[in-house]
PDB file of C-alpha atoms and ligand atoms in Angstrom:
ATOM      1  CA  MET A   1      65.514 -68.197  52.263  1.00  0.00           C
ATOM      2  CA  ARG A   2      63.109 -67.316  55.284  1.00  0.00           C
ATOM      3  CA  VAL A   3      60.204 -66.788  52.412  1.00  0.00           C
ATOM      4  CA  ASN A   4      60.815 -69.694  50.644  1.00  0.00           C
ATOM      5  CA  THR A   5      60.637 -71.987  53.817  1.00  0.00           C
ATOM      6  CA  LEU A   6      57.493 -70.443  55.147  1.00  0.00           C
ATOM      7  CA  LYS A   7      55.991 -70.635  51.316  1.00  0.00           C
ATOM      8  CA  ARG A   8      56.812 -74.639  51.216  1.00  0.00           C
ATOM      9  CA  ALA A   9      55.396 -74.859  54.538  1.00  0.00           C
ATOM     10  CA  ALA A  10      51.778 -73.058  53.712  1.00  0.00           C
ATOM     11  CA  VAL A  11      52.028 -75.297  50.267  1.00  0.00           C
ATOM     12  CA  ALA A  12      52.810 -78.699  52.487  1.00  0.00           C
ATOM     13  CA  PHE A  13      50.398 -77.301  54.688  1.00  0.00           C
ATOM     14  CA  ALA A  14      47.265 -76.999  52.407  1.00  0.00           C
ATOM     15  CA  LEU A  15      47.593 -80.215  50.801  1.00  0.00           C
ATOM     16  CA  ALA A  16      47.800 -81.999  54.178  1.00  0.00           C
ATOM     17  CA  LEU A  17      44.165 -80.384  54.238  1.00  0.00           C
ATOM     18  CA  PRO A  18      41.260 -82.407  53.320  1.00  0.00           C
ATOM     19  CA  GLY A  19      39.539 -80.898  50.033  1.00  0.00           C
ATOM     20  CA  ALA A  20      36.376 -79.078  52.095  1.00  0.00           C
ATOM     21  CA  ALA A  21      38.744 -77.387  54.171  1.00  0.00           C
ATOM     22  CA  ILE A  22      40.629 -75.927  51.503  1.00  0.00           C
ATOM     23  CA  ALA A  23      37.511 -74.701  49.475  1.00  0.00           C
ATOM     24  CA  THR A  24      36.470 -73.142  52.248  1.00  0.00           C
ATOM     25  CA  VAL A  25      40.234 -71.209  52.680  1.00  0.00           C
ATOM     26  CA  VAL A  26      39.951 -70.396  48.952  1.00  0.00           C
ATOM     27  CA  ALA A  27      36.179 -69.060  49.121  1.00  0.00           C
ATOM     28  CA  ALA A  28      37.292 -66.744  52.141  1.00  0.00           C
ATOM     29  CA  PRO A  29      36.843 -63.027  51.080  1.00  0.00           C
ATOM     30  CA  ALA A  30      40.650 -61.181  50.339  1.00  0.00           C
ATOM     31  CA  ALA A  31      40.935 -57.725  51.155  1.00  0.00           C
ATOM     32  CA  HIS A  32      39.361 -55.683  48.140  1.00  0.00           C
ATOM     33  CA  ALA A  33      40.938 -53.814  45.947  1.00  0.00           C
ATOM     34  CA  ASP A  34      38.904 -52.299  43.781  1.00  0.00           C
ATOM     35  CA  GLY A  35      39.317 -51.087  39.824  1.00  0.00           C
ATOM     36  CA  CYS A  36      37.708 -47.878  40.037  1.00  0.00           C
ATOM     37  CA  TYR A  37      38.026 -46.685  43.825  1.00  0.00           C
ATOM     38  CA  THR A  38      37.798 -48.823  47.423  1.00  0.00           C
ATOM     39  CA  TRP A  39      36.937 -47.309  50.607  1.00  0.00           C
ATOM     40  CA  ASN A  40      38.519 -47.519  53.647  1.00  0.00           C
ATOM     41  CA  ARG A  41      36.071 -46.864  56.748  1.00  0.00           C
ATOM     42  CA  ASN A  42      32.712 -46.855  57.890  1.00  0.00           C
ATOM     43  CA  LEU A  43      30.586 -43.809  56.635  1.00  0.00           C
ATOM     44  CA  TYR A  44      27.870 -42.533  58.865  1.00  0.00           C
ATOM     45  CA  GLN A  45      26.118 -39.431  59.796  1.00  0.00           C
ATOM     46  CA  GLY A  46      29.149 -36.255  60.774  1.00  0.00           C
ATOM     47  CA  ARG A  47      31.186 -38.011  58.812  1.00  0.00           C
ATOM     48  CA  SER A  48      33.067 -35.614  56.390  1.00  0.00           C
ATOM     49  CA  GLY A  49      35.798 -36.490  53.318  1.00  0.00           C
ATOM     50  CA  SER A  50      36.509 -36.814  49.328  1.00  0.00           C
ATOM     51  CA  ASP A  51      35.563 -40.557  50.261  1.00  0.00           C
ATOM     52  CA  VAL A  52      32.110 -39.417  51.431  1.00  0.00           C
ATOM     53  CA  ARG A  53      31.786 -37.297  47.725  1.00  0.00           C
ATOM     54  CA  GLN A  54      32.116 -40.867  45.790  1.00  0.00           C
ATOM     55  CA  LEU A  55      29.744 -42.301  48.136  1.00  0.00           C
ATOM     56  CA  GLN A  56      27.654 -39.438  47.197  1.00  0.00           C
ATOM     57  CA  ILE A  57      28.416 -40.148  44.000  1.00  0.00           C
ATOM     58  CA  ARG A  58      26.704 -43.091  43.835  1.00  0.00           C
ATOM     59  CA  ILE A  59      24.153 -43.115  46.035  1.00  0.00           C
ATOM     60  CA  ALA A  60      23.021 -39.851  44.568  1.00  0.00           C
ATOM     61  CA  GLY A  61      20.228 -41.808  42.532  1.00  0.00           C
ATOM     62  CA  TRP A  62      18.495 -42.591  45.812  1.00  0.00           C
ATOM     63  CA  ALA A  63      17.962 -38.894  46.741  1.00  0.00           C
ATOM     64  CA  GLY A  64      13.856 -39.279  47.328  1.00  0.00           C
ATOM     65  CA  TYR A  65      10.875 -37.454  45.493  1.00  0.00           C
ATOM     66  CA  ARG A  66      11.843 -34.312  43.968  1.00  0.00           C
ATOM     67  CA  ASP A  67      15.317 -34.286  45.876  1.00  0.00           C
ATOM     68  CA  ILE A  68      19.299 -34.812  45.299  1.00  0.00           C
ATOM     69  CA  VAL A  69      22.324 -35.423  47.526  1.00  0.00           C
ATOM     70  CA  GLU A  70      24.619 -32.584  46.906  1.00  0.00           C
ATOM     71  CA  ASN A  71      28.486 -34.206  45.727  1.00  0.00           C
ATOM     72  CA  ASP A  72      29.528 -31.976  48.706  1.00  0.00           C
ATOM     73  CA  GLY A  73      31.482 -34.539  50.662  1.00  0.00           C
ATOM     74  CA  ILE A  74      29.808 -34.386  54.122  1.00  0.00           C
ATOM     75  CA  PHE A  75      27.533 -37.391  54.741  1.00  0.00           C
ATOM     76  CA  GLY A  76      24.035 -35.406  56.695  1.00  0.00           C
ATOM     77  CA  PRO A  77      20.578 -36.297  56.427  1.00  0.00           C
ATOM     78  CA  LYS A  78      19.991 -36.716  53.211  1.00  0.00           C
ATOM     79  CA  THR A  79      23.122 -39.244  52.496  1.00  0.00           C
ATOM     80  CA  ALA A  80      22.682 -41.315  55.221  1.00  0.00           C
ATOM     81  CA  ALA A  81      18.340 -41.320  53.844  1.00  0.00           C
ATOM     82  CA  ALA A  82      20.166 -42.264  50.641  1.00  0.00           C
ATOM     83  CA  VAL A  83      22.330 -44.623  51.628  1.00  0.00           C
ATOM     84  CA  ARG A  84      19.483 -46.269  53.196  1.00  0.00           C
ATOM     85  CA  ARG A  85      16.849 -46.079  50.414  1.00  0.00           C
ATOM     86  CA  PHE A  86      20.300 -47.670  48.163  1.00  0.00           C
ATOM     87  CA  GLN A  87      20.686 -50.516  51.260  1.00  0.00           C
ATOM     88  CA  GLN A  88      16.559 -51.519  50.928  1.00  0.00           C
ATOM     89  CA  ALA A  89      16.664 -51.807  47.284  1.00  0.00           C
ATOM     90  CA  TYR A  90      19.860 -53.911  47.112  1.00  0.00           C
ATOM     91  CA  GLY A  91      18.402 -56.300  50.153  1.00  0.00           C
ATOM     92  CA  LEU A  92      20.849 -55.553  52.390  1.00  0.00           C
ATOM     93  CA  ARG A  93      20.327 -53.948  55.625  1.00  0.00           C
ATOM     94  CA  ALA A  94      19.221 -50.518  55.854  1.00  0.00           C
ATOM     95  CA  ASP A  95      21.081 -48.509  58.440  1.00  0.00           C
ATOM     96  CA  GLY A  96      22.086 -45.863  56.412  1.00  0.00           C
ATOM     97  CA  VAL A  97      25.766 -46.630  57.507  1.00  0.00           C
ATOM     98  CA  ALA A  98      28.180 -47.633  54.983  1.00  0.00           C
ATOM     99  CA  GLY A  99      30.147 -50.913  55.611  1.00  0.00           C
ATOM    100  CA  PRO A 100      31.637 -53.512  54.341  1.00  0.00           C
ATOM    101  CA  GLN A 101      28.091 -54.515  52.862  1.00  0.00           C
ATOM    102  CA  THR A 102      27.570 -51.341  51.099  1.00  0.00           C
ATOM    103  CA  TYR A 103      31.020 -51.004  49.483  1.00  0.00           C
ATOM    104  CA  GLY A 104      30.744 -54.671  48.328  1.00  0.00           C
ATOM    105  CA  LYS A 105      27.023 -53.790  46.375  1.00  0.00           C
ATOM    106  CA  LEU A 106      28.843 -50.773  44.819  1.00  0.00           C
ATOM    107  CA  TYR A 107      32.146 -52.234  43.758  1.00  0.00           C
ATOM    108  CA  GLU A 108      30.071 -55.276  42.206  1.00  0.00           C
ATOM    109  CA  LEU A 109      28.131 -52.444  40.138  1.00  0.00           C
ATOM    110  CA  GLN A 110      30.855 -50.412  39.393  1.00  0.00           C
ATOM    111  CA  ASP A 111      33.201 -50.864  36.603  1.00  0.00           C
ATOM    112  CA  ASN A 112      36.479 -50.147  36.833  1.00  0.00           C
ATOM    113  CA  ASP A 113      36.091 -46.580  34.750  1.00  0.00           C
ATOM    114  CA  CYS A 114      33.702 -45.973  38.238  1.00  0.00           C
ATOM    115  CA  THR A 115      30.345 -45.847  35.280  1.00  0.00           C
ATOM    116  CA  PRO A 116      27.540 -48.044  36.907  1.00  0.00           C
ATOM    117  CA  ARG A 117      27.522 -51.377  35.126  1.00  0.00           C
ATOM    118  CA  HIS A 118      24.268 -51.254  33.022  1.00  0.00           C
ATOM    119  CA  PHE A 119      25.665 -47.339  31.179  1.00  0.00           C
ATOM    120  CA  SER A 120      28.834 -46.429  30.051  1.00  0.00           C
ATOM    121  CA  PHE A 121      30.832 -42.820  28.934  1.00  0.00           C
ATOM    122  CA  THR A 122      30.425 -44.535  25.016  1.00  0.00           C
ATOM    123  CA  GLU A 123      27.026 -44.408  25.566  1.00  0.00           C
ATOM    124  CA  LEU A 124      26.375 -41.065  26.748  1.00  0.00           C
ATOM    125  CA  ASP A 125      29.010 -39.854  25.176  1.00  0.00           C
ATOM    126  CA  ASP A 126      26.161 -40.146  21.651  1.00  0.00           C
ATOM    127  CA  GLY A 127      24.545 -36.850  20.692  1.00  0.00           C
ATOM    128  CA  CYS A 128      25.322 -37.282  17.098  1.00  0.00           C
ATOM    129  CA  GLY A 129      28.050 -39.316  17.391  1.00  0.00           C
ATOM    130  CA  ARG A 130      31.431 -39.770  20.004  1.00  0.00           C
ATOM    131  CA  SER A 131      33.083 -36.204  20.545  1.00  0.00           C
ATOM    132  CA  GLY A 132      35.549 -36.792  23.530  1.00  0.00           C
ATOM    133  CA  TRP A 133      33.274 -34.611  25.542  1.00  0.00           C
ATOM    134  CA  SER A 134      34.884 -31.615  23.970  1.00  0.00           C
ATOM    135  CA  GLY A 135      32.614 -28.869  22.508  1.00  0.00           C
ATOM    136  CA  GLY A 136      30.569 -28.067  25.176  1.00  0.00           C
ATOM    137  CA  PRO A 137      31.002 -24.575  27.175  1.00  0.00           C
ATOM    138  CA  ARG A 138      32.743 -26.474  29.386  1.00  0.00           C
ATOM    139  CA  PRO A 139      35.909 -28.630  29.689  1.00  0.00           C
ATOM    140  CA  ALA A 140      36.379 -31.679  28.839  1.00  0.00           C
ATOM    141  CA  ALA A 141      36.487 -33.602  31.905  1.00  0.00           C
ATOM    142  CA  GLU A 142      34.146 -31.372  34.235  1.00  0.00           C
ATOM    143  CA  THR A 143      31.109 -32.642  31.719  1.00  0.00           C
ATOM    144  CA  ARG A 144      32.410 -36.048  31.534  1.00  0.00           C
ATOM    145  CA  GLU A 145      32.264 -36.575  35.340  1.00  0.00           C
ATOM    146  CA  ASN A 146      28.467 -34.470  34.824  1.00  0.00           C
ATOM    147  CA  ALA A 147      27.780 -37.416  32.750  1.00  0.00           C
ATOM    148  CA  LEU A 148      29.493 -40.399  35.848  1.00  0.00           C
ATOM    149  CA  ARG A 149      27.133 -38.679  37.755  1.00  0.00           C
ATOM    150  CA  ASN A 150      24.337 -38.758  35.970  1.00  0.00           C
ATOM    151  CA  MET A 151      25.036 -42.469  34.732  1.00  0.00           C
ATOM    152  CA  TRP A 152      24.493 -43.372  38.481  1.00  0.00           C
ATOM    153  CA  LYS A 153      21.475 -42.068  38.599  1.00  0.00           C
ATOM    154  CA  LEU A 154      20.041 -43.490  35.454  1.00  0.00           C
ATOM    155  CA  GLU A 155      21.343 -47.165  37.526  1.00  0.00           C
ATOM    156  CA  ALA A 156      19.053 -45.885  39.860  1.00  0.00           C
ATOM    157  CA  LEU A 157      16.230 -45.039  37.708  1.00  0.00           C
ATOM    158  CA  ARG A 158      16.935 -48.930  35.966  1.00  0.00           C
ATOM    159  CA  ARG A 159      16.578 -50.093  39.614  1.00  0.00           C
ATOM    160  CA  SER A 160      13.414 -49.087  40.737  1.00  0.00           C
ATOM    161  CA  LEU A 161      11.964 -49.694  37.379  1.00  0.00           C
ATOM    162  CA  GLY A 162      12.885 -53.556  37.762  1.00  0.00           C
ATOM    163  CA  ASP A 163      16.476 -54.047  36.588  1.00  0.00           C
ATOM    164  CA  LYS A 164      15.040 -54.032  32.677  1.00  0.00           C
ATOM    165  CA  PRO A 165      17.476 -52.349  30.017  1.00  0.00           C
ATOM    166  CA  LEU A 166      17.456 -48.347  29.434  1.00  0.00           C
ATOM    167  CA  ASN A 167      18.413 -47.096  26.438  1.00  0.00           C
ATOM    168  CA  ILE A 168      20.202 -43.611  25.785  1.00  0.00           C
ATOM    169  CA  SER A 169      18.963 -41.880  21.973  1.00  0.00           C
ATOM    170  CA  SER A 170      20.863 -39.108  23.463  1.00  0.00           C
ATOM    171  CA  GLY A 171      23.575 -38.215  25.330  1.00  0.00           C
ATOM    172  CA  PHE A 172      26.224 -34.829  25.682  1.00  0.00           C
ATOM    173  CA  ARG A 173      26.170 -33.104  22.868  1.00  0.00           C
ATOM    174  CA  SER A 174      29.185 -29.815  21.574  1.00  0.00           C
ATOM    175  CA  GLU A 175      27.585 -27.063  20.709  1.00  0.00           C
ATOM    176  CA  THR A 176      27.448 -28.474  16.898  1.00  0.00           C
ATOM    177  CA  CYS A 177      25.784 -31.138  17.613  1.00  0.00           C
ATOM    178  CA  ASN A 178      23.207 -28.782  19.933  1.00  0.00           C
ATOM    179  CA  ASN A 179      22.862 -26.896  16.769  1.00  0.00           C
ATOM    180  CA  ARG A 180      22.053 -30.111  13.969  1.00  0.00           C
ATOM    181  CA  VAL A 181      18.858 -31.482  16.565  1.00  0.00           C
ATOM    182  CA  GLY A 182      17.747 -27.997  16.952  1.00  0.00           C
ATOM    183  CA  GLY A 183      18.193 -28.241  20.954  1.00  0.00           C
ATOM    184  CA  ALA A 184      17.486 -25.568  23.492  1.00  0.00           C
ATOM    185  CA  SER A 185      20.440 -23.157  23.620  1.00  0.00           C
ATOM    186  CA  ASP A 186      20.853 -23.587  27.721  1.00  0.00           C
ATOM    187  CA  SER A 187      20.162 -27.399  26.598  1.00  0.00           C
ATOM    188  CA  GLN A 188      21.895 -29.607  29.453  1.00  0.00           C
ATOM    189  CA  HIS A 189      23.206 -31.580  27.388  1.00  0.00           C
ATOM    190  CA  LEU A 190      25.927 -29.117  26.373  1.00  0.00           C
ATOM    191  CA  TYR A 191      26.986 -30.147  29.799  1.00  0.00           C
ATOM    192  CA  GLY A 192      26.885 -33.672  29.745  1.00  0.00           C
ATOM    193  CA  ASN A 193      23.992 -33.726  32.154  1.00  0.00           C
ATOM    194  CA  ALA A 194      21.088 -35.254  30.301  1.00  0.00           C
ATOM    195  CA  ALA A 195      20.244 -38.386  28.919  1.00  0.00           C
ATOM    196  CA  ASP A 196      17.326 -39.219  26.428  1.00  0.00           C
ATOM    197  CA  VAL A 197      15.639 -42.355  27.784  1.00  0.00           C
ATOM    198  CA  THR A 198      13.878 -44.867  26.054  1.00  0.00           C
ATOM    199  CA  SER A 199      13.016 -48.455  27.484  1.00  0.00           C
ATOM    200  CA  ARG A 200      11.120 -51.774  25.302  1.00  0.00           C
ATOM    201  CA  ASN A 201      10.089 -52.684  29.295  1.00  0.00           C
ATOM    202  CA  SER A 202       8.371 -49.897  30.626  1.00  0.00           C
ATOM    203  CA  SER A 203       5.777 -47.048  29.745  1.00  0.00           C
ATOM    204  CA  LEU A 204       7.973 -43.818  28.866  1.00  0.00           C
ATOM    205  CA  CYS A 205       4.943 -42.275  31.583  1.00  0.00           C
ATOM    206  CA  GLN A 206       6.713 -44.930  34.146  1.00  0.00           C
ATOM    207  CA  VAL A 207       9.686 -43.973  33.796  1.00  0.00           C
ATOM    208  CA  ALA A 208       9.322 -40.084  34.106  1.00  0.00           C
ATOM    209  CA  ARG A 209       6.886 -40.526  37.500  1.00  0.00           C
ATOM    210  CA  ALA A 210       9.733 -43.017  38.670  1.00  0.00           C
ATOM    211  CA  ALA A 211      12.618 -40.160  37.574  1.00  0.00           C
ATOM    212  CA  ARG A 212      10.773 -37.951  40.418  1.00  0.00           C
ATOM    213  CA  ASN A 213      12.352 -40.432  42.374  1.00  0.00           C
ATOM    214  CA  HIS A 214      16.085 -40.960  41.790  1.00  0.00           C
ATOM    215  CA  GLY A 215      17.886 -37.273  42.059  1.00  0.00           C
ATOM    216  CA  PHE A 216      17.373 -35.834  38.831  1.00  0.00           C
ATOM    217  CA  SER A 217      15.320 -32.287  38.611  1.00  0.00           C
ATOM    218  CA  GLY A 218      14.627 -31.668  35.045  1.00  0.00           C
ATOM    219  CA  ILE A 219      12.439 -34.206  33.529  1.00  0.00           C
ATOM    220  CA  TYR A 220      10.693 -33.635  30.008  1.00  0.00           C
ATOM    221  CA  GLY A 221       8.170 -36.108  28.576  1.00  0.00           C
ATOM    222  CA  PRO A 222       5.137 -37.283  26.730  1.00  0.00           C
ATOM    223  CA  GLY A 223       3.116 -34.311  26.250  1.00  0.00           C
ATOM    224  CA  TYR A 224       5.824 -31.615  26.175  1.00  0.00           C
ATOM    225  CA  PRO A 225       6.790 -30.235  22.790  1.00  0.00           C
ATOM    226  CA  ASP A 226       9.094 -33.349  20.972  1.00  0.00           C
ATOM    227  CA  HIS A 227       9.203 -35.222  24.032  1.00  0.00           C
ATOM    228  CA  ASP A 228       6.813 -38.311  22.955  1.00  0.00           C
ATOM    229  CA  ASP A 229       9.226 -40.751  22.135  1.00  0.00           C
ATOM    230  CA  HIS A 230      11.861 -40.347  25.020  1.00  0.00           C
ATOM    231  CA  VAL A 231      12.161 -39.280  28.526  1.00  0.00           C
ATOM    232  CA  HIS A 232      15.078 -36.451  28.919  1.00  0.00           C
ATOM    233  CA  VAL A 233      16.094 -36.441  32.470  1.00  0.00           C
ATOM    234  CA  ASP A 234      19.013 -33.809  33.901  1.00  0.00           C
ATOM    235  CA  SER A 235      20.424 -32.850  36.453  1.00  0.00           C
ATOM    236  CA  ARG A 236      20.269 -28.953  36.276  1.00  0.00           C
ATOM    237  CA  ARG A 237      20.436 -28.310  40.115  1.00  0.00           C
ATOM    238  CA  GLU A 238      23.727 -29.505  40.467  1.00  0.00           C
ATOM    239  CA  ASN A 239      24.913 -27.594  37.239  1.00  0.00           C
ATOM    240  CA  ASN A 240      25.604 -24.921  39.776  1.00  0.00           C
ATOM    241  CA  ARG A 241      27.576 -22.561  37.745  1.00  0.00           C
ATOM    242  CA  ASP A 242      24.680 -22.612  35.010  1.00  0.00           C
ATOM    243  CA  ASN A 243      22.118 -20.410  37.341  1.00  0.00           C
ATOM    244  CA  SER A 244      19.574 -19.887  35.025  1.00  0.00           C
ATOM    245  CA  SER A 245      18.460 -23.486  34.960  1.00  0.00           C
ATOM    246  CA  ASN A 246      19.777 -24.177  38.746  1.00  0.00           C
ATOM    247  CA  THR A 247      15.887 -25.605  39.820  1.00  0.00           C
ATOM    248  CA  THR A 248      13.732 -28.478  39.833  1.00  0.00           C
ATOM    249  CA  SER A 249      11.749 -28.279  35.996  1.00  0.00           C
ATOM    250  CA  TRP A 250       9.086 -31.347  34.952  1.00  0.00           C
ATOM    251  CA  SER A 251       7.164 -31.067  32.422  1.00  0.00           C
ATOM    252  CA  ALA A 252       5.357 -34.952  31.062  1.00  0.00           C
ATOM    253  CA  PRO A 253       1.175 -33.348  31.534  1.00  0.00           C
ATOM    254  CA  ASP A 254       0.090 -36.461  29.656  1.00  0.00           C
ATOM    255  CA  CYS A 255       2.032 -38.671  32.795  1.00  0.00           C
ATOM    256  CA  GLY A 256       0.729 -36.152  35.379  1.00  0.00           C
ATOM    257  CA  VAL A 257       4.335 -35.091  36.014  1.00  0.00           C
ATOM    258  CA  ARG A 258       5.010 -31.370  36.901  1.00  0.00           C
TER     259      ARG A 258
HETATM  260 ZN1   ZN B 301      16.704 -34.266  26.238  1.00  0.00          ZN
END
């Protein structure tokens, strides 16, 4: 058969190559098939589509001070600036264009379930033990998606603090859980949109201050009632269906964060 002949020919060719040449052939990059998501074109200002949305989820943590990157599938100036900051943070050429280098870094950072390398759904679904993302005011799938977006911001925050572990002491909370722990009745934890963070490597004030540059619109830390042992970060501005809290709200008076 033709295929077998070709295969045999390829084997014979490989055997005929000197060792160094074989190593070169093996190391050549294959077309990337990522376990989570694969981009198929370069993205830059002016482009739009679901691939832009996928990119926005992953670079939303590089929004810049007091800003957010909308997850709208439109590659505008804010998305370009966030891509540039992402590229800078990982030592890539900072041109604001998402191409092979940027995708390569994102593939390296993401797990097969699309969470960033250093955070997991298990970790974020733990307000009072795991609840499978149900029991909140929104459907489980939406709640889980919120948590995913928040995790990419946490990955950016972690990177900015020297890539040392950040621990999550409370993530998603069902209504029952939120009542049990005395959370606010409109807590962003109910939406999977919040994380309480602690760190052994950075002070809580360092965490609270840095969070301002990574897309978090809700930040509460030292000096704010009941927040002296963790920093609460959330994405309330993206939680558009809850109009009451759709603004930036920061308070960590002991850290000068407001
Ligand atoms: Zn909290």
